Amino acid sequence: MSDLPPTSTQIKPPEQRPEHPDFWCKRFGDGLTPWDAGAVPAAFAQFIAEQPGPLNTLIPGCGSAWEAAHLAERGWPVTALDFSPVAVATARGILDDAASHGVFAPGAVDLLCADFFTFTPAAPYTLLYERAFLCALPRKLWADWARRVAELLPSGGRLAGFFFLCDQAKGPPFGILPEQLDDLLSPNFLRLTDRAVADSIPVFAGRERWQVWQRR
């Protein structure tokens, strides 16, 4: 019988684990961002245009922050958050460029390098925008995501955005089935809107829907 100890369970290095910022730092650093449309999706722009007034908005996993710039241009208070320092640096470059051209004032977007699950908001949010954030999270974090979204939004607050609805276990992007999403959100939210998306980028094409959920 061998005297060698049993082999321990191998843990992937941080740059191979999407729950770790190093995973996203490597992708932004290498320019491998197929989820980045480089523009504001039509459904989001329409939703914002339909609102009677600005909503204090949080964008978790903001990436390049195109939507944050869109909101700032319209005078909305917006917090753009990402836990990858390289993603935040990318977003800062885009936001600073827009501010330098007078699109909005410098500092109009509260850009934070922070963990969505642990950061403390400066003020309550009335809108949380979802775009390629839930589908970037491994399944083991889904329940924590739903719990955190419910904590951050008061009654009447809304979760609006794009959901990658399919049975794609390997990711990111990680697909979620409609009934799984319902199980996560229905205890605390009522779905108001659910429609197909016409301008999806290739990685999401045919498998995402625009949804709006209201906090009970």
PDB file of C-alpha atoms in Angstrom:
ATOM      1  CA  MET A   1       0.000   0.000   0.000  1.00  0.00           C
ATOM      2  CA  SER A   2       1.332   3.414  -0.919  1.00  0.00           C
ATOM      3  CA  ASP A   3       2.250   5.839   1.853  1.00  0.00           C
ATOM      4  CA  LEU A   4       1.502   8.844  -0.351  1.00  0.00           C
ATOM      5  CA  PRO A   5      -1.411  11.046   0.780  1.00  0.00           C
ATOM      6  CA  PRO A   6      -4.522  11.080  -1.406  1.00  0.00           C
ATOM      7  CA  THR A   7      -4.579  13.592  -4.200  1.00  0.00           C
ATOM      8  CA  SER A   8      -6.389  16.749  -3.138  1.00  0.00           C
ATOM      9  CA  THR A   9      -9.193  18.203  -5.208  1.00  0.00           C
ATOM     10  CA  GLN A  10      -7.775  20.436  -7.871  1.00  0.00           C
ATOM     11  CA  ILE A  11      -8.950  24.059  -7.768  1.00  0.00           C
ATOM     12  CA  LYS A  12      -8.780  26.049 -10.966  1.00  0.00           C
ATOM     13  CA  PRO A  13      -6.578  29.154 -10.912  1.00  0.00           C
ATOM     14  CA  PRO A  14      -8.437  32.480 -10.506  1.00  0.00           C
ATOM     15  CA  GLU A  15      -8.140  33.433 -14.180  1.00  0.00           C
ATOM     16  CA  GLN A  16     -10.187  30.321 -15.061  1.00  0.00           C
ATOM     17  CA  ARG A  17     -13.000  30.961 -12.546  1.00  0.00           C
ATOM     18  CA  PRO A  18     -15.712  33.446 -13.596  1.00  0.00           C
ATOM     19  CA  GLU A  19     -16.586  34.160  -9.974  1.00  0.00           C
ATOM     20  CA  HIS A  20     -13.115  35.711  -9.597  1.00  0.00           C
ATOM     21  CA  PRO A  21     -12.138  39.173 -10.951  1.00  0.00           C
ATOM     22  CA  ASP A  22      -8.956  37.778 -12.521  1.00  0.00           C
ATOM     23  CA  PHE A  23     -11.100  35.829 -15.012  1.00  0.00           C
ATOM     24  CA  TRP A  24     -12.582  39.073 -16.340  1.00  0.00           C
ATOM     25  CA  CYS A  25      -9.358  41.052 -16.042  1.00  0.00           C
ATOM     26  CA  LYS A  26      -7.717  38.594 -18.416  1.00  0.00           C
ATOM     27  CA  ARG A  27     -10.543  38.844 -20.943  1.00  0.00           C
ATOM     28  CA  PHE A  28     -10.707  42.625 -20.908  1.00  0.00           C
ATOM     29  CA  GLY A  29      -6.923  42.783 -20.990  1.00  0.00           C
ATOM     30  CA  ASP A  30      -6.804  40.454 -24.001  1.00  0.00           C
ATOM     31  CA  GLY A  31      -9.669  42.249 -25.755  1.00  0.00           C
ATOM     32  CA  LEU A  32     -11.847  39.107 -25.667  1.00  0.00           C
ATOM     33  CA  THR A  33     -15.249  40.635 -24.902  1.00  0.00           C
ATOM     34  CA  PRO A  34     -17.835  39.082 -27.263  1.00  0.00           C
ATOM     35  CA  TRP A  35     -20.624  40.144 -24.877  1.00  0.00           C
ATOM     36  CA  ASP A  36     -19.828  43.837 -25.447  1.00  0.00           C
ATOM     37  CA  ALA A  37     -22.180  45.269 -28.088  1.00  0.00           C
ATOM     38  CA  GLY A  38     -20.315  48.579 -28.160  1.00  0.00           C
ATOM     39  CA  ALA A  39     -23.692  50.330 -28.183  1.00  0.00           C
ATOM     40  CA  VAL A  40     -26.917  50.734 -26.225  1.00  0.00           C
ATOM     41  CA  PRO A  41     -29.549  48.015 -26.930  1.00  0.00           C
ATOM     42  CA  ALA A  42     -32.820  49.262 -28.422  1.00  0.00           C
ATOM     43  CA  ALA A  43     -35.092  47.786 -25.730  1.00  0.00           C
ATOM     44  CA  PHE A  44     -33.110  49.500 -23.003  1.00  0.00           C
ATOM     45  CA  ALA A  45     -33.144  52.856 -24.799  1.00  0.00           C
ATOM     46  CA  GLN A  46     -36.892  52.562 -25.344  1.00  0.00           C
ATOM     47  CA  PHE A  47     -37.519  51.680 -21.703  1.00  0.00           C
ATOM     48  CA  ILE A  48     -35.517  54.693 -20.514  1.00  0.00           C
ATOM     49  CA  ALA A  49     -37.301  57.028 -22.938  1.00  0.00           C
ATOM     50  CA  GLU A  50     -40.676  55.852 -21.624  1.00  0.00           C
ATOM     51  CA  GLN A  51     -39.972  56.736 -18.002  1.00  0.00           C
ATOM     52  CA  PRO A  52     -41.594  59.938 -16.703  1.00  0.00           C
ATOM     53  CA  GLY A  53     -38.458  60.910 -14.797  1.00  0.00           C
ATOM     54  CA  PRO A  54     -34.961  59.789 -13.822  1.00  0.00           C
ATOM     55  CA  LEU A  55     -34.545  56.688 -11.651  1.00  0.00           C
ATOM     56  CA  ASN A  56     -31.570  56.108  -9.381  1.00  0.00           C
ATOM     57  CA  THR A  57     -30.001  53.185 -11.262  1.00  0.00           C
ATOM     58  CA  LEU A  58     -27.469  50.476 -10.465  1.00  0.00           C
ATOM     59  CA  ILE A  59     -25.672  48.586 -13.236  1.00  0.00           C
ATOM     60  CA  PRO A  60     -23.824  45.574 -11.784  1.00  0.00           C
ATOM     61  CA  GLY A  61     -21.135  43.987 -13.926  1.00  0.00           C
ATOM     62  CA  CYS A  62     -21.114  47.193 -15.967  1.00  0.00           C
ATOM     63  CA  GLY A  63     -18.223  46.193 -18.245  1.00  0.00           C
ATOM     64  CA  SER A  64     -17.562  49.017 -20.707  1.00  0.00           C
ATOM     65  CA  ALA A  65     -20.475  51.057 -19.263  1.00  0.00           C
ATOM     66  CA  TRP A  66     -22.205  52.076 -22.510  1.00  0.00           C
ATOM     67  CA  GLU A  67     -25.605  52.063 -20.796  1.00  0.00           C
ATOM     68  CA  ALA A  68     -24.257  54.097 -17.872  1.00  0.00           C
ATOM     69  CA  ALA A  69     -23.105  56.762 -20.340  1.00  0.00           C
ATOM     70  CA  HIS A  70     -26.554  56.723 -21.952  1.00  0.00           C
ATOM     71  CA  LEU A  71     -28.203  57.374 -18.591  1.00  0.00           C
ATOM     72  CA  ALA A  72     -25.740  60.083 -17.582  1.00  0.00           C
ATOM     73  CA  GLU A  73     -26.352  61.863 -20.876  1.00  0.00           C
ATOM     74  CA  ARG A  74     -30.019  62.085 -19.873  1.00  0.00           C
ATOM     75  CA  GLY A  75     -29.280  63.338 -16.398  1.00  0.00           C
ATOM     76  CA  TRP A  76     -30.056  60.112 -14.550  1.00  0.00           C
ATOM     77  CA  PRO A  77     -28.214  59.236 -11.322  1.00  0.00           C
ATOM     78  CA  VAL A  78     -26.347  56.031 -12.095  1.00  0.00           C
ATOM     79  CA  THR A  79     -23.886  53.738 -10.325  1.00  0.00           C
ATOM     80  CA  ALA A  80     -21.828  51.473 -12.581  1.00  0.00           C
ATOM     81  CA  LEU A  81     -20.155  48.666 -10.706  1.00  0.00           C
ATOM     82  CA  ASP A  82     -17.671  45.943 -11.649  1.00  0.00           C
ATOM     83  CA  PHE A  83     -15.296  43.861  -9.553  1.00  0.00           C
ATOM     84  CA  SER A  84     -12.677  43.654 -12.320  1.00  0.00           C
ATOM     85  CA  PRO A  85     -10.201  46.564 -12.122  1.00  0.00           C
ATOM     86  CA  VAL A  86      -9.431  46.172 -15.840  1.00  0.00           C
ATOM     87  CA  ALA A  87     -13.134  46.382 -16.716  1.00  0.00           C
ATOM     88  CA  VAL A  88     -13.451  49.498 -14.564  1.00  0.00           C
ATOM     89  CA  ALA A  89     -10.442  51.049 -16.294  1.00  0.00           C
ATOM     90  CA  THR A  90     -12.069  50.309 -19.671  1.00  0.00           C
ATOM     91  CA  ALA A  91     -15.318  51.899 -18.531  1.00  0.00           C
ATOM     92  CA  ARG A  92     -13.496  54.921 -17.140  1.00  0.00           C
ATOM     93  CA  GLY A  93     -11.857  55.526 -20.505  1.00  0.00           C
ATOM     94  CA  ILE A  94     -15.222  55.448 -22.295  1.00  0.00           C
ATOM     95  CA  LEU A  95     -16.906  57.680 -19.709  1.00  0.00           C
ATOM     96  CA  ASP A  96     -14.019  60.165 -19.609  1.00  0.00           C
ATOM     97  CA  ASP A  97     -14.042  60.392 -23.400  1.00  0.00           C
ATOM     98  CA  ALA A  98     -17.773  61.146 -23.410  1.00  0.00           C
ATOM     99  CA  ALA A  99     -17.341  63.761 -20.673  1.00  0.00           C
ATOM    100  CA  SER A 100     -14.462  65.400 -22.563  1.00  0.00           C
ATOM    101  CA  HIS A 101     -16.805  65.902 -25.524  1.00  0.00           C
ATOM    102  CA  GLY A 102     -19.416  67.535 -23.325  1.00  0.00           C
ATOM    103  CA  VAL A 103     -21.887  64.654 -23.469  1.00  0.00           C
ATOM    104  CA  PHE A 104     -22.238  64.903 -19.682  1.00  0.00           C
ATOM    105  CA  ALA A 105     -20.297  66.383 -16.782  1.00  0.00           C
ATOM    106  CA  PRO A 106     -17.192  64.638 -15.441  1.00  0.00           C
ATOM    107  CA  GLY A 107     -18.138  62.371 -12.557  1.00  0.00           C
ATOM    108  CA  ALA A 108     -21.770  62.086 -13.662  1.00  0.00           C
ATOM    109  CA  VAL A 109     -21.459  58.300 -13.368  1.00  0.00           C
ATOM    110  CA  ASP A 110     -20.524  56.851  -9.994  1.00  0.00           C
ATOM    111  CA  LEU A 111     -18.085  54.210 -11.273  1.00  0.00           C
ATOM    112  CA  LEU A 112     -17.041  51.699  -8.615  1.00  0.00           C
ATOM    113  CA  CYS A 113     -14.656  48.773  -8.465  1.00  0.00           C
ATOM    114  CA  ALA A 114     -16.585  46.658  -5.981  1.00  0.00           C
ATOM    115  CA  ASP A 115     -18.274  43.301  -5.431  1.00  0.00           C
ATOM    116  CA  PHE A 116     -22.011  43.379  -6.109  1.00  0.00           C
ATOM    117  CA  PHE A 117     -22.632  40.944  -3.258  1.00  0.00           C
ATOM    118  CA  THR A 118     -20.916  42.978  -0.544  1.00  0.00           C
ATOM    119  CA  PHE A 119     -20.838  46.685  -1.464  1.00  0.00           C
ATOM    120  CA  THR A 120     -22.892  49.214   0.508  1.00  0.00           C
ATOM    121  CA  PRO A 121     -25.014  51.612  -1.597  1.00  0.00           C
ATOM    122  CA  ALA A 122     -24.810  55.318  -0.857  1.00  0.00           C
ATOM    123  CA  ALA A 123     -28.562  55.684  -1.481  1.00  0.00           C
ATOM    124  CA  PRO A 124     -31.498  53.392  -2.349  1.00  0.00           C
ATOM    125  CA  TYR A 125     -31.884  52.349  -5.977  1.00  0.00           C
ATOM    126  CA  THR A 126     -35.182  52.358  -7.832  1.00  0.00           C
ATOM    127  CA  LEU A 127     -33.882  50.556 -10.934  1.00  0.00           C
ATOM    128  CA  LEU A 128     -31.398  47.735 -11.332  1.00  0.00           C
ATOM    129  CA  TYR A 129     -30.319  47.057 -14.920  1.00  0.00           C
ATOM    130  CA  GLU A 130     -29.371  43.526 -15.959  1.00  0.00           C
ATOM    131  CA  ARG A 131     -27.128  42.986 -18.972  1.00  0.00           C
ATOM    132  CA  ALA A 132     -24.809  39.976 -19.222  1.00  0.00           C
ATOM    133  CA  PHE A 133     -24.331  39.874 -15.438  1.00  0.00           C
ATOM    134  CA  LEU A 134     -26.512  36.982 -14.288  1.00  0.00           C
ATOM    135  CA  CYS A 135     -25.330  34.859 -17.214  1.00  0.00           C
ATOM    136  CA  ALA A 136     -21.730  35.550 -16.169  1.00  0.00           C
ATOM    137  CA  LEU A 137     -22.343  33.992 -12.753  1.00  0.00           C
ATOM    138  CA  PRO A 138     -21.898  30.265 -12.110  1.00  0.00           C
ATOM    139  CA  ARG A 139     -25.085  28.534 -11.018  1.00  0.00           C
ATOM    140  CA  LYS A 140     -23.902  28.262  -7.415  1.00  0.00           C
ATOM    141  CA  LEU A 141     -24.278  32.055  -7.137  1.00  0.00           C
ATOM    142  CA  TRP A 142     -27.761  32.387  -8.628  1.00  0.00           C
ATOM    143  CA  ALA A 143     -29.636  32.225  -5.325  1.00  0.00           C
ATOM    144  CA  ASP A 144     -27.269  34.812  -3.843  1.00  0.00           C
ATOM    145  CA  TRP A 145     -27.878  37.048  -6.873  1.00  0.00           C
ATOM    146  CA  ALA A 146     -31.664  36.874  -6.480  1.00  0.00           C
ATOM    147  CA  ARG A 147     -31.422  37.559  -2.762  1.00  0.00           C
ATOM    148  CA  ARG A 148     -29.112  40.557  -3.309  1.00  0.00           C
ATOM    149  CA  VAL A 149     -31.315  42.068  -6.023  1.00  0.00           C
ATOM    150  CA  ALA A 150     -34.289  41.845  -3.655  1.00  0.00           C
ATOM    151  CA  GLU A 151     -32.256  43.494  -0.882  1.00  0.00           C
ATOM    152  CA  LEU A 152     -31.173  46.407  -3.074  1.00  0.00           C
ATOM    153  CA  LEU A 153     -34.606  47.319  -4.437  1.00  0.00           C
ATOM    154  CA  PRO A 154     -37.452  48.690  -2.300  1.00  0.00           C
ATOM    155  CA  SER A 155     -41.097  47.819  -2.908  1.00  0.00           C
ATOM    156  CA  GLY A 156     -42.049  49.201  -6.324  1.00  0.00           C
ATOM    157  CA  GLY A 157     -38.427  49.234  -7.534  1.00  0.00           C
ATOM    158  CA  ARG A 158     -37.714  47.526 -10.814  1.00  0.00           C
ATOM    159  CA  LEU A 159     -35.257  45.005 -12.223  1.00  0.00           C
ATOM    160  CA  ALA A 160     -35.094  45.508 -15.984  1.00  0.00           C
ATOM    161  CA  GLY A 161     -32.869  44.007 -18.604  1.00  0.00           C
ATOM    162  CA  PHE A 162     -31.851  41.105 -20.781  1.00  0.00           C
ATOM    163  CA  PHE A 163     -31.942  37.474 -19.674  1.00  0.00           C
ATOM    164  CA  PHE A 164     -30.122  34.625 -21.450  1.00  0.00           C
ATOM    165  CA  LEU A 165     -32.840  31.972 -21.441  1.00  0.00           C
ATOM    166  CA  CYS A 166     -31.609  28.563 -22.546  1.00  0.00           C
ATOM    167  CA  ASP A 167     -30.170  25.335 -21.195  1.00  0.00           C
ATOM    168  CA  GLN A 168     -26.488  26.161 -21.669  1.00  0.00           C
ATOM    169  CA  ALA A 169     -24.645  24.660 -18.741  1.00  0.00           C
ATOM    170  CA  LYS A 170     -21.126  25.520 -19.859  1.00  0.00           C
ATOM    171  CA  GLY A 171     -20.225  29.164 -19.757  1.00  0.00           C
ATOM    172  CA  PRO A 172     -20.003  31.995 -19.425  1.00  0.00           C
ATOM    173  CA  PRO A 173     -22.501  32.838 -20.649  1.00  0.00           C
ATOM    174  CA  PHE A 174     -24.456  30.420 -18.471  1.00  0.00           C
ATOM    175  CA  GLY A 175     -27.999  29.895 -19.689  1.00  0.00           C
ATOM    176  CA  ILE A 176     -30.951  29.865 -17.347  1.00  0.00           C
ATOM    177  CA  LEU A 177     -34.300  28.238 -18.108  1.00  0.00           C
ATOM    178  CA  PRO A 178     -37.451  30.411 -17.821  1.00  0.00           C
ATOM    179  CA  GLU A 179     -38.786  28.333 -14.951  1.00  0.00           C
ATOM    180  CA  GLN A 180     -35.474  28.642 -13.094  1.00  0.00           C
ATOM    181  CA  LEU A 181     -35.560  32.425 -13.442  1.00  0.00           C
ATOM    182  CA  ASP A 182     -39.165  32.456 -12.245  1.00  0.00           C
ATOM    183  CA  ASP A 183     -38.209  30.372  -9.205  1.00  0.00           C
ATOM    184  CA  LEU A 184     -35.462  32.862  -8.343  1.00  0.00           C
ATOM    185  CA  LEU A 185     -37.467  36.051  -8.730  1.00  0.00           C
ATOM    186  CA  SER A 186     -41.155  35.264  -8.207  1.00  0.00           C
ATOM    187  CA  PRO A 187     -40.998  35.180  -4.395  1.00  0.00           C
ATOM    188  CA  ASN A 188     -40.065  38.882  -4.331  1.00  0.00           C
ATOM    189  CA  PHE A 189     -40.927  40.220  -7.808  1.00  0.00           C
ATOM    190  CA  LEU A 190     -43.818  40.432 -10.241  1.00  0.00           C
ATOM    191  CA  ARG A 191     -42.909  40.224 -13.938  1.00  0.00           C
ATOM    192  CA  LEU A 192     -44.386  43.148 -15.891  1.00  0.00           C
ATOM    193  CA  THR A 193     -42.789  42.694 -19.322  1.00  0.00           C
ATOM    194  CA  ASP A 194     -41.435  39.770 -21.319  1.00  0.00           C
ATOM    195  CA  ARG A 195     -40.612  40.122 -25.004  1.00  0.00           C
ATOM    196  CA  ALA A 196     -38.193  38.935 -27.659  1.00  0.00           C
ATOM    197  CA  VAL A 197     -35.051  40.885 -28.501  1.00  0.00           C
ATOM    198  CA  ALA A 198     -34.475  41.886 -32.109  1.00  0.00           C
ATOM    199  CA  ASP A 199     -30.946  43.317 -31.942  1.00  0.00           C
ATOM    200  CA  SER A 200     -29.045  40.687 -29.937  1.00  0.00           C
ATOM    201  CA  ILE A 201     -25.322  40.352 -30.486  1.00  0.00           C
ATOM    202  CA  PRO A 202     -24.224  36.934 -31.855  1.00  0.00           C
ATOM    203  CA  VAL A 203     -23.368  35.306 -28.519  1.00  0.00           C
ATOM    204  CA  PHE A 204     -26.948  35.866 -27.291  1.00  0.00           C
ATOM    205  CA  ALA A 205     -28.906  35.796 -30.566  1.00  0.00           C
ATOM    206  CA  GLY A 206     -32.244  34.015 -30.400  1.00  0.00           C
ATOM    207  CA  ARG A 207     -31.831  33.157 -26.731  1.00  0.00           C
ATOM    208  CA  GLU A 208     -32.414  36.337 -24.775  1.00  0.00           C
ATOM    209  CA  ARG A 209     -35.508  38.249 -23.750  1.00  0.00           C
ATOM    210  CA  TRP A 210     -36.150  41.728 -22.423  1.00  0.00           C
ATOM    211  CA  GLN A 211     -37.938  41.539 -19.089  1.00  0.00           C
ATOM    212  CA  VAL A 212     -39.055  44.003 -16.433  1.00  0.00           C
ATOM    213  CA  TRP A 213     -39.744  42.798 -12.875  1.00  0.00           C
ATOM    214  CA  GLN A 214     -41.242  44.913 -10.082  1.00  0.00           C
ATOM    215  CA  ARG A 215     -40.318  44.428  -6.427  1.00  0.00           C
ATOM    216  CA  ARG A 216     -43.358  43.382  -4.406  1.00  0.00           C
TER     217      ARG A 216
END
